[in-house]
Amino acid sequence: MIIELENVVKKFGRVVALNSINLKIDELEKVALLGPNGAGKTTLVRIISGITKPTSGKVRVFGKDPTRDYDVKRKFGVVSHNSFLYDDLTALENLEFYAKLYNAEYERIDELLEMFELKNRKYDLIKGFSRGMRQRLSIVRALLHNPDLLILDEPTSGLDIEGRKELLNLLSEFNGTLLLTTHTLEEAIELCEKAVIISSGMIVFQGEIDENLEERYLEVVR
């Protein structure tokens, strides 16, 4: 089991962001996490990636607690609303730092920068990057160490048409486990075989993706 959550609860003061979440994702599964704004998707992704601790419950990624076991983080890549990039470093310096941190091959840096059309900006400071360029570089950073698991929170947000196309093509060829948060049902259908729908902090549907996904989504979210 790659991801396993048991009775996970997350509270912010009196607000219950996640309520008794139970979720299992097997090796090589491609799972779309769907739900309206404010449903708890980003909070769930942050807990799975070890950025945020749950209030209660059990979280295991590759059998480890991602908030305590740093080494397990080398097995997955994350793209979230926080780019995890350093504004006062160049694109290349950011990637070299992460390559060293995750024992990645430096040769992969130029390969990915070229793929996402950032090679000509690798010596530029991040502080001068647009939202779309930051998102592209965040994706490069997440892919740098060839992770076994990709956790992506709305990765196409801020990307132009070409950037979105390149990312979707790359993800369609990704050979690991994928957890994709998206508001676009077409992306879920194209890239994933399983859907998890969350609403008001609770999972309201888990199952295979089929041609009735939109109808089922509207039914359970309403």
XYZ file of N, CA and C in Angstrom:
666
model
N 0.835 -1.191 0.000
C 0.000 0.000 0.000
C 0.882 1.258 0.000
N 0.644 2.149 -0.966
C 1.446 3.364 -1.069
C 0.939 4.443 -0.113
N -0.362 4.673 -0.107
C -0.970 5.668 0.783
C -2.073 4.988 1.590
N -2.056 5.225 2.892
C -3.083 4.642 3.755
C -3.451 5.646 4.850
N -4.721 6.033 4.874
C -5.243 6.926 5.892
C -6.371 6.231 6.645
N -6.324 6.325 7.969
C -7.353 5.707 8.802
C -7.916 6.743 9.765
N -9.211 7.021 9.619
C -9.942 7.920 10.520
C -9.214 9.256 10.734
N -8.757 9.839 9.658
C -8.013 11.095 9.742
C -8.966 12.274 9.941
N -8.673 13.053 10.961
C -9.435 14.263 11.274
C -8.467 15.438 11.307
N -8.879 16.557 10.738
C -8.096 17.781 10.831
C -9.015 18.927 11.224
N -8.666 19.581 12.335
C -9.443 20.713 12.816
C -8.583 21.966 12.843
N -9.189 23.079 12.493
C -8.568 24.393 12.655
C -9.455 25.159 13.639
N -9.072 25.107 14.915
C -9.952 25.656 15.937
C -11.217 24.828 16.020
N -12.350 25.474 15.848
C -13.640 24.769 15.880
C -14.055 24.240 14.524
N -13.316 24.627 13.504
C -13.667 24.212 12.138
C -13.084 22.833 11.845
N -13.933 21.915 11.430
C -13.499 20.575 11.053
C -13.272 20.554 9.547
N -11.988 20.565 9.145
C -11.661 20.591 7.718
C -11.753 19.206 7.094
N -11.374 18.182 7.861
C -11.468 16.792 7.410
C -12.099 15.978 8.528
N -13.031 15.096 8.148
C -13.783 14.347 9.143
C -13.760 12.856 8.829
N -12.995 12.103 9.603
C -12.947 10.636 9.502
C -12.646 10.162 8.085
N -11.512 10.602 7.566
C -11.097 10.214 6.213
C -10.421 8.848 6.246
N -10.930 7.926 5.435
C -10.315 6.618 5.236
C -10.022 6.457 3.753
N -8.758 6.240 3.434
C -8.352 6.195 2.027
C -7.160 5.266 1.854
N -7.221 4.434 0.818
C -6.095 3.565 0.483
C -5.804 3.696 -1.015
N -4.528 3.883 -1.327
C -4.098 3.952 -2.724
C -2.968 2.955 -2.928
N -3.170 2.042 -3.855
C -2.196 0.989 -4.116
C -1.103 1.463 -5.065
N -0.065 0.659 -5.152
C 1.052 0.947 -6.055
C 0.567 1.048 -7.495
N 1.018 2.083 -8.185
C 0.754 2.362 -9.591
C -0.664 2.830 -9.879
N -1.485 3.006 -8.853
C -2.822 3.545 -9.076
C -2.748 5.020 -9.457
N -3.653 5.427 -10.318
C -3.792 6.828 -10.711
C -5.146 7.310 -10.184
N -5.101 8.208 -9.206
C -6.313 8.609 -8.494
C -6.533 10.110 -8.617
N -7.751 10.491 -8.990
C -8.140 11.898 -9.048
C -8.903 12.252 -7.788
N -8.482 13.319 -7.122
C -9.166 13.830 -5.941
C -10.002 15.032 -6.371
N -11.302 14.880 -6.285
C -12.232 15.877 -6.798
C -13.092 16.448 -5.677
N -13.637 17.656 -5.901
C -14.526 18.271 -4.929
C -14.579 19.771 -5.130
N -15.612 20.412 -4.606
C -15.752 21.859 -4.760
C -14.721 22.618 -3.938
N -14.611 23.909 -4.161
C -13.733 24.755 -3.352
C -14.124 24.663 -1.883
N -13.116 24.555 -1.024
C -13.381 24.488 0.404
C -13.771 23.113 0.906
N -13.687 22.109 0.038
C -14.104 20.758 0.438
C -13.093 20.085 1.356
N -11.822 20.514 1.294
C -10.774 19.901 2.106
C -9.704 19.200 1.297
N -9.719 19.368 -0.028
C -8.779 18.668 -0.898
C -7.332 19.053 -0.603
N -7.075 20.350 -0.538
C -5.700 20.809 -0.303
C -5.215 20.400 1.084
N -6.084 20.473 2.080
C -5.709 20.028 3.428
C -5.345 18.554 3.415
N -6.109 17.757 2.706
C -5.826 16.320 2.612
C -4.486 16.068 1.927
N -4.218 16.781 0.845
C -2.947 16.643 0.130
C -1.774 17.046 1.025
N -1.935 18.112 1.787
C -0.869 18.570 2.675
C -0.590 17.557 3.780
N -1.614 16.877 4.239
C -1.425 15.846 5.261
C -0.720 14.626 4.675
N -1.125 14.198 3.498
C -0.499 13.038 2.858
C 0.974 13.317 2.563
N 1.290 14.540 2.166
C 2.674 14.881 1.816
C 3.511 15.256 3.028
N 2.922 15.254 4.213
C 3.687 15.511 5.431
C 3.907 16.978 5.744
N 3.244 17.864 5.023
C 3.396 19.298 5.262
C 2.594 19.714 6.504
N 1.449 19.063 6.697
C 0.556 19.355 7.815
C 0.280 18.080 8.598
N 0.221 18.186 9.923
C -0.113 17.039 10.758
C -1.623 16.951 10.954
N -2.170 15.731 10.962
C -3.599 15.601 11.266
C -3.851 15.848 12.751
N -5.057 16.234 13.080
C -5.430 16.374 14.483
C -5.500 15.005 15.150
N -6.011 14.036 14.410
C -6.045 12.654 14.887
C -6.118 11.718 13.690
N -5.868 10.440 13.954
C -5.900 9.451 12.877
C -4.504 9.014 12.456
N -4.459 8.054 11.561
C -3.203 7.452 11.110
C -2.950 7.775 9.643
N -1.722 8.207 9.355
C -1.309 8.493 7.977
C -0.028 7.733 7.696
N -0.031 6.936 6.639
C 1.160 6.203 6.233
C 1.358 6.362 4.728
N 2.577 6.719 4.340
C 2.976 6.797 2.939
C 4.205 5.916 2.785
N 4.114 4.920 1.936
C 5.152 3.887 1.838
C 5.417 3.272 3.211
N 4.361 3.162 4.006
C 4.459 2.528 5.318
C 5.049 3.401 6.407
N 5.338 4.671 6.086
C 5.980 5.569 7.046
C 5.084 6.773 7.338
N 5.341 7.425 8.475
C 4.667 8.665 8.823
C 5.395 9.810 8.114
N 4.766 10.463 7.135
C 5.475 11.490 6.344
C 5.855 12.737 7.141
N 5.264 12.937 8.311
C 5.643 14.094 9.126
C 6.851 13.805 9.998
N 7.221 12.540 10.138
C 8.336 12.171 11.018
C 9.513 11.547 10.274
N 9.227 10.838 9.211
C 10.275 10.126 8.474
C 10.668 10.941 7.244
N 11.776 11.657 7.353
C 12.184 12.528 6.249
C 12.556 11.729 4.997
N 13.182 10.576 5.183
C 13.655 9.806 4.032
C 12.521 9.382 3.103
N 11.309 9.185 3.658
C 10.209 8.742 2.810
C 9.827 9.823 1.800
N 10.134 11.087 2.123
C 9.795 12.176 1.213
C 10.625 12.131 -0.071
N 11.726 11.405 -0.032
C 12.534 11.264 -1.244
C 11.862 10.356 -2.273
N 10.816 9.662 -1.852
C 10.117 8.754 -2.755
C 8.967 9.435 -3.495
N 8.614 10.660 -3.075
C 7.507 11.318 -3.771
C 7.827 12.768 -4.103
N 7.112 13.260 -5.118
C 7.231 14.653 -5.525
C 5.904 15.338 -5.313
N 5.964 16.620 -4.935
C 4.745 17.360 -4.601
C 4.699 18.674 -5.373
N 3.541 18.958 -5.947
C 3.257 20.278 -6.493
C 2.009 20.773 -5.779
N 2.167 21.839 -4.995
C 1.040 22.352 -4.223
C 0.881 23.841 -4.486
N 0.009 24.491 -3.731
C -0.209 25.927 -3.895
C 1.014 26.716 -3.439
N 1.852 26.099 -2.602
C 3.132 26.681 -2.224
C 4.201 26.120 -3.164
N 4.911 26.997 -3.849
C 5.866 26.533 -4.864
C 7.129 25.922 -4.263
N 7.420 26.213 -2.981
C 8.646 25.742 -2.330
C 9.898 26.181 -3.071
N 9.812 27.332 -3.728
C 10.953 27.884 -4.444
C 11.489 29.101 -3.687
N 12.784 29.341 -3.827
C 13.430 30.463 -3.141
C 13.579 31.641 -4.094
N 12.890 32.743 -3.777
C 12.827 33.892 -4.680
C 14.179 34.504 -4.994
N 15.105 34.471 -4.041
C 16.390 35.138 -4.220
C 17.459 34.235 -4.838
N 17.042 33.060 -5.287
C 17.930 32.166 -6.031
C 17.462 32.084 -7.475
N 18.366 31.718 -8.364
C 17.976 31.513 -9.757
C 17.238 30.185 -9.883
N 16.639 29.970 -11.037
C 15.958 28.704 -11.291
C 16.940 27.540 -11.159
N 18.118 27.709 -11.734
C 19.126 26.648 -11.683
C 19.572 26.389 -10.243
N 19.804 27.453 -9.471
C 20.235 27.290 -8.077
C 19.176 26.573 -7.250
N 17.902 26.889 -7.491
C 16.820 26.189 -6.808
C 16.859 24.699 -7.110
N 17.014 24.362 -8.380
C 16.984 22.955 -8.786
C 18.236 22.210 -8.328
N 19.376 22.872 -8.341
C 20.602 22.236 -7.844
C 20.493 21.946 -6.354
N 19.858 22.855 -5.627
C 19.649 22.647 -4.191
C 18.790 21.406 -3.955
N 17.681 21.299 -4.695
C 16.795 20.145 -4.521
C 17.431 18.857 -5.039
N 18.226 18.967 -6.095
C 18.910 17.777 -6.610
C 19.841 17.207 -5.548
N 20.552 18.085 -4.852
C 21.448 17.643 -3.778
C 20.653 17.062 -2.622
N 19.542 17.699 -2.291
C 18.702 17.275 -1.170
C 18.114 15.889 -1.410
N 17.735 15.612 -2.661
C 17.064 14.360 -2.990
C 17.955 13.369 -3.745
N 19.250 13.664 -3.795
C 20.190 12.778 -4.491
C 19.792 12.537 -5.948
N 19.332 13.577 -6.609
C 18.931 13.470 -8.005
C 20.124 13.722 -8.925
N 20.009 13.264 -10.158
C 21.065 13.465 -11.137
C 20.992 14.882 -11.714
N 22.119 15.594 -11.700
C 22.141 16.976 -12.171
C 21.826 17.066 -13.669
N 22.130 16.002 -14.401
C 21.878 16.008 -15.840
C 20.387 16.144 -16.145
N 19.554 15.725 -15.208
C 18.107 15.769 -15.421
C 17.574 17.203 -15.374
N 18.330 18.105 -14.782
C 17.868 19.484 -14.655
C 17.637 20.107 -16.027
N 18.651 20.078 -16.890
C 18.522 20.683 -18.217
C 17.461 19.977 -19.055
N 17.362 18.663 -18.882
C 16.362 17.890 -19.631
C 14.949 18.379 -19.307
N 14.660 18.560 -18.030
C 13.329 18.991 -17.620
C 13.093 20.472 -17.905
N 14.126 21.290 -17.739
C 13.981 22.715 -18.056
C 13.648 22.907 -19.534
N 14.282 22.123 -20.376
C 13.995 22.219 -21.810
C 12.582 21.727 -22.105
N 12.174 20.662 -21.444
C 10.844 20.092 -21.661
C 9.756 21.111 -21.339
N 9.984 21.903 -20.276
C 8.985 22.888 -19.866
C 9.352 24.306 -20.296
N 10.223 24.405 -21.289
C 10.569 25.673 -21.940
C 11.048 26.729 -20.951
N 11.949 26.320 -20.056
C 12.523 27.232 -19.071
C 14.050 27.293 -19.139
N 14.634 26.587 -20.088
C 16.091 26.492 -20.134
C 16.735 27.852 -20.336
N 16.087 28.715 -21.115
C 16.659 30.038 -21.371
C 16.462 30.997 -20.194
N 15.777 30.552 -19.140
C 15.570 31.390 -17.954
C 16.228 30.798 -16.711
N 17.099 29.810 -16.896
C 17.623 29.100 -15.734
C 18.563 29.948 -14.873
N 19.118 31.028 -15.439
C 19.999 31.898 -14.658
C 19.265 33.117 -14.097
N 17.946 33.169 -14.270
C 17.154 34.295 -13.788
C 16.635 34.016 -12.380
N 16.522 35.089 -11.577
C 16.000 34.957 -10.224
C 14.506 34.623 -10.259
N 14.079 33.790 -9.320
C 12.684 33.374 -9.251
C 11.754 34.555 -9.009
N 12.232 35.568 -8.294
C 11.386 36.711 -7.969
C 10.847 37.412 -9.220
N 11.493 37.210 -10.366
C 11.023 37.813 -11.601
C 10.127 36.909 -12.432
N 9.811 35.732 -11.921
C 9.002 34.760 -12.669
C 7.507 35.057 -12.510
N 6.770 34.823 -13.577
C 5.315 34.935 -13.527
C 4.733 33.726 -12.789
N 3.439 33.782 -12.494
C 2.755 32.661 -11.827
C 2.888 31.369 -12.635
N 2.717 31.472 -13.939
C 2.815 30.287 -14.788
C 4.214 29.706 -14.815
N 5.235 30.572 -14.839
C 6.620 30.096 -14.852
C 6.991 29.442 -13.528
N 6.493 30.006 -12.434
C 6.730 29.390 -11.127
C 6.113 27.994 -11.076
N 4.912 27.887 -11.636
C 4.237 26.593 -11.635
C 5.018 25.580 -12.471
N 5.520 26.006 -13.607
C 6.333 25.118 -14.443
C 7.571 24.637 -13.674
N 8.235 25.567 -12.991
C 9.447 25.209 -12.272
C 9.131 24.314 -11.069
N 7.992 24.535 -10.437
C 7.574 23.660 -9.334
C 7.381 22.227 -9.828
N 6.846 22.087 -11.014
C 6.646 20.761 -11.598
C 7.990 20.110 -11.917
N 8.907 20.911 -12.464
C 10.263 20.406 -12.720
C 10.887 19.912 -11.417
N 10.772 20.703 -10.356
C 11.329 20.325 -9.062
C 10.733 19.004 -8.561
N 9.417 18.841 -8.730
C 8.748 17.632 -8.255
C 9.178 16.383 -9.028
N 9.551 16.565 -10.289
C 9.928 15.434 -11.144
C 11.421 15.137 -11.132
N 12.181 16.017 -10.520
C 13.644 15.993 -10.630
C 14.260 14.669 -10.183
N 13.738 14.072 -9.129
C 14.347 12.863 -8.561
C 13.628 11.575 -8.969
N 12.859 11.638 -10.075
C 12.148 10.455 -10.579
C 11.347 9.765 -9.466
N 10.367 10.470 -8.884
C 9.641 9.928 -7.731
C 8.770 8.726 -8.096
N 8.530 7.883 -7.102
C 7.611 6.748 -7.280
C 6.164 7.192 -7.123
N 5.963 8.318 -6.450
C 4.628 8.860 -6.197
C 4.624 10.341 -6.514
N 3.634 10.787 -7.284
C 3.443 12.207 -7.558
C 2.153 12.667 -6.897
N 2.258 13.728 -6.098
C 1.099 14.324 -5.446
C 0.945 15.726 -6.024
N -0.094 15.931 -6.797
C -0.245 17.168 -7.547
C -1.553 17.856 -7.187
N -1.460 19.073 -6.653
C -2.636 19.843 -6.260
C -2.894 20.916 -7.306
N -3.838 20.644 -8.200
C -4.182 21.544 -9.303
C -2.939 21.993 -10.071
N -2.184 21.054 -10.622
C -0.898 21.389 -11.261
C -1.015 22.216 -12.531
N -2.179 22.201 -13.205
C -2.296 22.968 -14.442
C -2.742 24.401 -14.193
N -3.010 24.742 -12.932
C -3.399 26.121 -12.592
C -2.254 27.075 -12.914
N -2.544 28.091 -13.704
C -1.530 29.081 -14.060
C -0.729 28.737 -15.302
N -0.903 27.534 -15.834
C -0.159 27.144 -17.031
C -0.875 27.611 -18.285
N -0.093 27.974 -19.289
C -0.701 28.307 -20.567
C -1.052 27.017 -21.308
N -1.596 27.148 -22.499
C -2.080 25.984 -23.246
C -0.952 24.992 -23.518
N 0.208 25.516 -23.933
C 1.334 24.628 -24.249
C 1.865 23.945 -22.991
N 1.967 24.713 -21.901
C 2.450 24.143 -20.651
C 1.528 23.054 -20.136
N 0.232 23.299 -20.241
C -0.746 22.296 -19.814
C -0.641 21.036 -20.668
N -0.490 21.220 -21.969
C -0.379 20.083 -22.880
C 0.858 19.251 -22.569
N 2.004 19.922 -22.346
C 3.241 19.209 -22.035
C 3.110 18.416 -20.742
N 2.486 19.041 -19.731
C 2.334 18.354 -18.450
C 1.417 17.150 -18.573
N 0.304 17.296 -19.247
C -0.629 16.181 -19.388
C 0.000 15.033 -20.178
N 0.786 15.373 -21.196
C 1.487 14.328 -21.951
C 2.474 13.583 -21.063
N 3.203 14.341 -20.244
C 4.183 13.728 -19.356
C 3.498 12.843 -18.318
N 2.407 13.331 -17.744
C 1.698 12.563 -16.721
C 1.056 11.302 -17.299
N 0.654 11.362 -18.553
C 0.061 10.184 -19.180
C 1.090 9.062 -19.346
N 2.380 9.429 -19.337
C 3.451 8.441 -19.474
C 4.107 8.111 -18.136
N 3.657 8.754 -17.050
C 4.257 8.539 -15.737
C 3.990 7.111 -15.265
N 5.041 6.425 -14.830
C 4.927 5.004 -14.488
C 4.776 4.726 -12.997
N 4.569 5.782 -12.207
C 4.417 5.585 -10.772
C 2.982 5.769 -10.317
N 2.824 5.973 -9.018
C 1.512 6.223 -8.420
C 1.216 7.714 -8.508
N -0.026 8.050 -8.830
C -0.404 9.446 -9.034
C -1.628 9.802 -8.196
N -1.513 10.897 -7.433
C -2.670 11.486 -6.756
C -2.818 12.899 -7.295
N -3.892 13.129 -8.020
C -4.095 14.383 -8.743
C -5.343 15.094 -8.248
N -5.157 16.299 -7.699
C -6.292 17.149 -7.352
C -6.574 18.069 -8.529
N -7.816 18.078 -8.982
C -8.155 18.896 -10.132
C -9.625 19.300 -10.081
N -9.927 20.458 -10.675
C -11.314 20.890 -10.843
C -11.828 20.516 -12.231
N -10.947 19.949 -13.046
C -11.292 19.640 -14.429
C -11.559 18.150 -14.581
N -12.810 17.796 -14.801
C -13.164 16.386 -14.919
C -12.474 15.741 -16.114
N -12.238 16.535 -17.160
C -11.567 15.987 -18.343
C -10.157 15.509 -17.990
N -9.452 16.255 -17.134
C -8.116 15.844 -16.712
C -8.185 14.551 -15.907
N -9.164 14.453 -15.033
C -9.329 13.240 -14.231
C -9.584 12.034 -15.115
N -10.456 12.194 -16.098
C -10.799 11.090 -17.004
C -9.599 10.697 -17.862
N -8.829 11.705 -18.307
C -7.693 11.443 -19.191
C -6.543 10.738 -18.473
N -6.308 11.086 -17.203
C -5.090 10.637 -16.521
C -5.313 9.543 -15.476
N -6.525 9.408 -14.965
C -6.743 8.543 -13.803
C -7.766 7.454 -14.085
N -7.672 6.385 -13.277
C -8.658 5.309 -13.407
C -9.593 5.245 -12.205
N -9.277 6.007 -11.164
C -10.083 5.988 -9.961
C -10.333 7.418 -9.506
N -11.525 7.656 -8.945
C -11.876 8.975 -8.436
C -12.232 8.893 -6.958
N -11.797 9.912 -6.223
C -12.206 10.100 -4.835
C -12.818 11.499 -4.773
N -14.080 11.565 -4.387
C -14.777 12.854 -4.323
C -14.971 13.223 -2.861
N -14.562 14.442 -2.524
C -14.650 14.923 -1.158
C -15.544 16.151 -1.117
N -16.393 16.220 -0.095
C -17.302 17.347 0.070
C -17.488 17.611 1.552
N -17.355 18.871 1.953
C -17.497 19.266 3.358
C -16.613 18.440 4.286
N -15.393 18.149 3.817
C -14.424 17.447 4.644
C -14.612 15.949 4.747
N -15.540 15.385 3.973
C -15.787 13.948 4.022
C -15.720 13.342 2.623
N -15.246 12.109 2.552
C -15.258 11.396 1.277
C -16.683 10.913 1.014
N -17.237 11.350 -0.109
C -18.620 10.989 -0.435
C -18.697 9.984 -1.576
N -17.541 9.728 -2.207
C -17.512 8.705 -3.269
C -16.092 8.233 -3.487
N -15.920 6.931 -3.665
C -14.669 6.326 -4.117
C -15.020 5.240 -5.118
N -14.375 5.263 -6.269
C -14.660 4.222 -7.236
C -13.978 4.451 -8.565
N -14.247 3.549 -9.490
C -13.649 3.620 -10.819
C -14.240 4.779 -11.617
N -13.418 5.383 -12.444
C -13.877 6.449 -13.330
C -14.522 5.838 -14.568
N -15.715 6.320 -14.879
C -16.394 5.870 -16.095
C -17.076 7.058 -16.753
N -17.908 6.790 -17.740
C -18.537 7.874 -18.490
C -19.584 8.635 -17.673
N -19.930 8.102 -16.508
C -20.935 8.759 -15.664
C -20.311 9.619 -14.562
N -19.014 9.920 -14.665
C -18.322 10.629 -13.602
C -18.955 11.994 -13.309
N -19.262 12.761 -14.342
C -19.824 14.095 -14.117
C -21.174 14.002 -13.412
N -22.011 13.096 -13.862
C -23.326 12.920 -13.244
C -23.192 12.503 -11.780
N -22.272 11.573 -11.529
C -22.067 11.099 -10.159
C -21.500 12.218 -9.280
N -20.585 12.999 -9.828
C -20.003 14.113 -9.083
C -21.087 15.096 -8.648
N -21.916 15.516 -9.592
C -22.966 16.473 -9.271
C -23.950 15.906 -8.259
N -24.208 14.635 -8.355
C -25.154 13.988 -7.433
C -24.635 13.994 -6.003
N -23.373 13.570 -5.800
C -22.870 13.434 -4.432
C -22.484 14.773 -3.830
N -22.044 15.730 -4.652
C -21.660 17.041 -4.120
C -22.886 17.841 -3.709
N -23.964 17.706 -4.465
C -25.201 18.393 -4.116
C -25.810 17.845 -2.831
